[in-house]
Coordinates of C-alpha atoms in Angstrom, one line a residue:
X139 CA 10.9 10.9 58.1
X140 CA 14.2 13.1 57.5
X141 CA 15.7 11.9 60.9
X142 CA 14.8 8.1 60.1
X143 CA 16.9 8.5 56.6
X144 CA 19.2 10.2 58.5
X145 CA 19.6 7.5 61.2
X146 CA 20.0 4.9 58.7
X147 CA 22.6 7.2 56.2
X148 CA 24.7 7.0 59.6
X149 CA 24.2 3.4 60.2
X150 CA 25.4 2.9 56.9
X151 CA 28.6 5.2 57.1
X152 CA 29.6 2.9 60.0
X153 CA 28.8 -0.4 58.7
X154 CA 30.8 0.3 55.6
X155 CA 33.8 1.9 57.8
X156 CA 33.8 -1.6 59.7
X157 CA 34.1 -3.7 56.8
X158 CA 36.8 -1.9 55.3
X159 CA 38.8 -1.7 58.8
X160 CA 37.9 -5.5 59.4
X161 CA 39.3 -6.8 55.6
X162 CA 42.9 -4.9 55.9
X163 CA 43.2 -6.7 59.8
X164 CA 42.4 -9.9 57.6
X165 CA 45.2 -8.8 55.0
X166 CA 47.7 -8.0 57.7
X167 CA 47.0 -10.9 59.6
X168 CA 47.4 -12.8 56.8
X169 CA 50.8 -11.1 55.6
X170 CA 51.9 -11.9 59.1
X171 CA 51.2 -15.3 58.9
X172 CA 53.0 -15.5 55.7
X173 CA 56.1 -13.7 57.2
X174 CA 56.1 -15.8 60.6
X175 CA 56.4 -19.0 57.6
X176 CA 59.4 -18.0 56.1
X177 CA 61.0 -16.9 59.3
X178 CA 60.3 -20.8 60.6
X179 CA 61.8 -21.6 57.6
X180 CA 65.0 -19.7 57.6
X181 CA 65.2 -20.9 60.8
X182 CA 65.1 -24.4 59.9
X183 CA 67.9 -23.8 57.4
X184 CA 70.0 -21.9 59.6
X185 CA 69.9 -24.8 62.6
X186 CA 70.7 -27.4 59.3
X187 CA 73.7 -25.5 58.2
X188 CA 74.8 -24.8 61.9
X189 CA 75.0 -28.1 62.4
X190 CA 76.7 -29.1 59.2
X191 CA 79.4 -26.7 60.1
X192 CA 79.7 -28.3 63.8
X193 CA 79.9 -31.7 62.0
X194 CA 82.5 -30.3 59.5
X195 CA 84.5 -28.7 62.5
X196 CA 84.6 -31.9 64.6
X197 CA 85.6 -33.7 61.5
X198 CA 88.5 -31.1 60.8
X199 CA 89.3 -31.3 64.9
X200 CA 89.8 -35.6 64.3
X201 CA 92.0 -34.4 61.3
X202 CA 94.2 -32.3 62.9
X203 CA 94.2 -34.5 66.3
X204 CA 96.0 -37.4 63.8
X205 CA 98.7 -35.5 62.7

């Protein structure tokens, strides 16, 4: 009897370790999926200003090409 409560103390040690271990990959996976969305985004933002900036500068080159 003692080694069948035993076997099953130690079954539920390691069931409760895997949970735990299982929910923070969920969190971090989650974080990362968070992280990789606002890197897209920058992104986005940074190609949009770049090529503001390359209209603005071919504008400017027109400019300075007519005087």
């Amino acid at each position: 009897m003692k080694n069948v409560l035993l076997v099953l103390a130690l079954t539920a040690f390691l069931l409760a370790g895997c949970t735990g271990k299982a929910s923070k990959q969920e969190a971090a996976d989650e974080a990362l999926s968070v992280e990789i969305q606002q890197l897209d985004s920058l992104t986005s933002e940074i190609e949009s200003i770049k090529e503001d900036i390359e209209a603005s500068v071919r504008e400017l080159e027109e400019l300075i090409d007519e005087l």
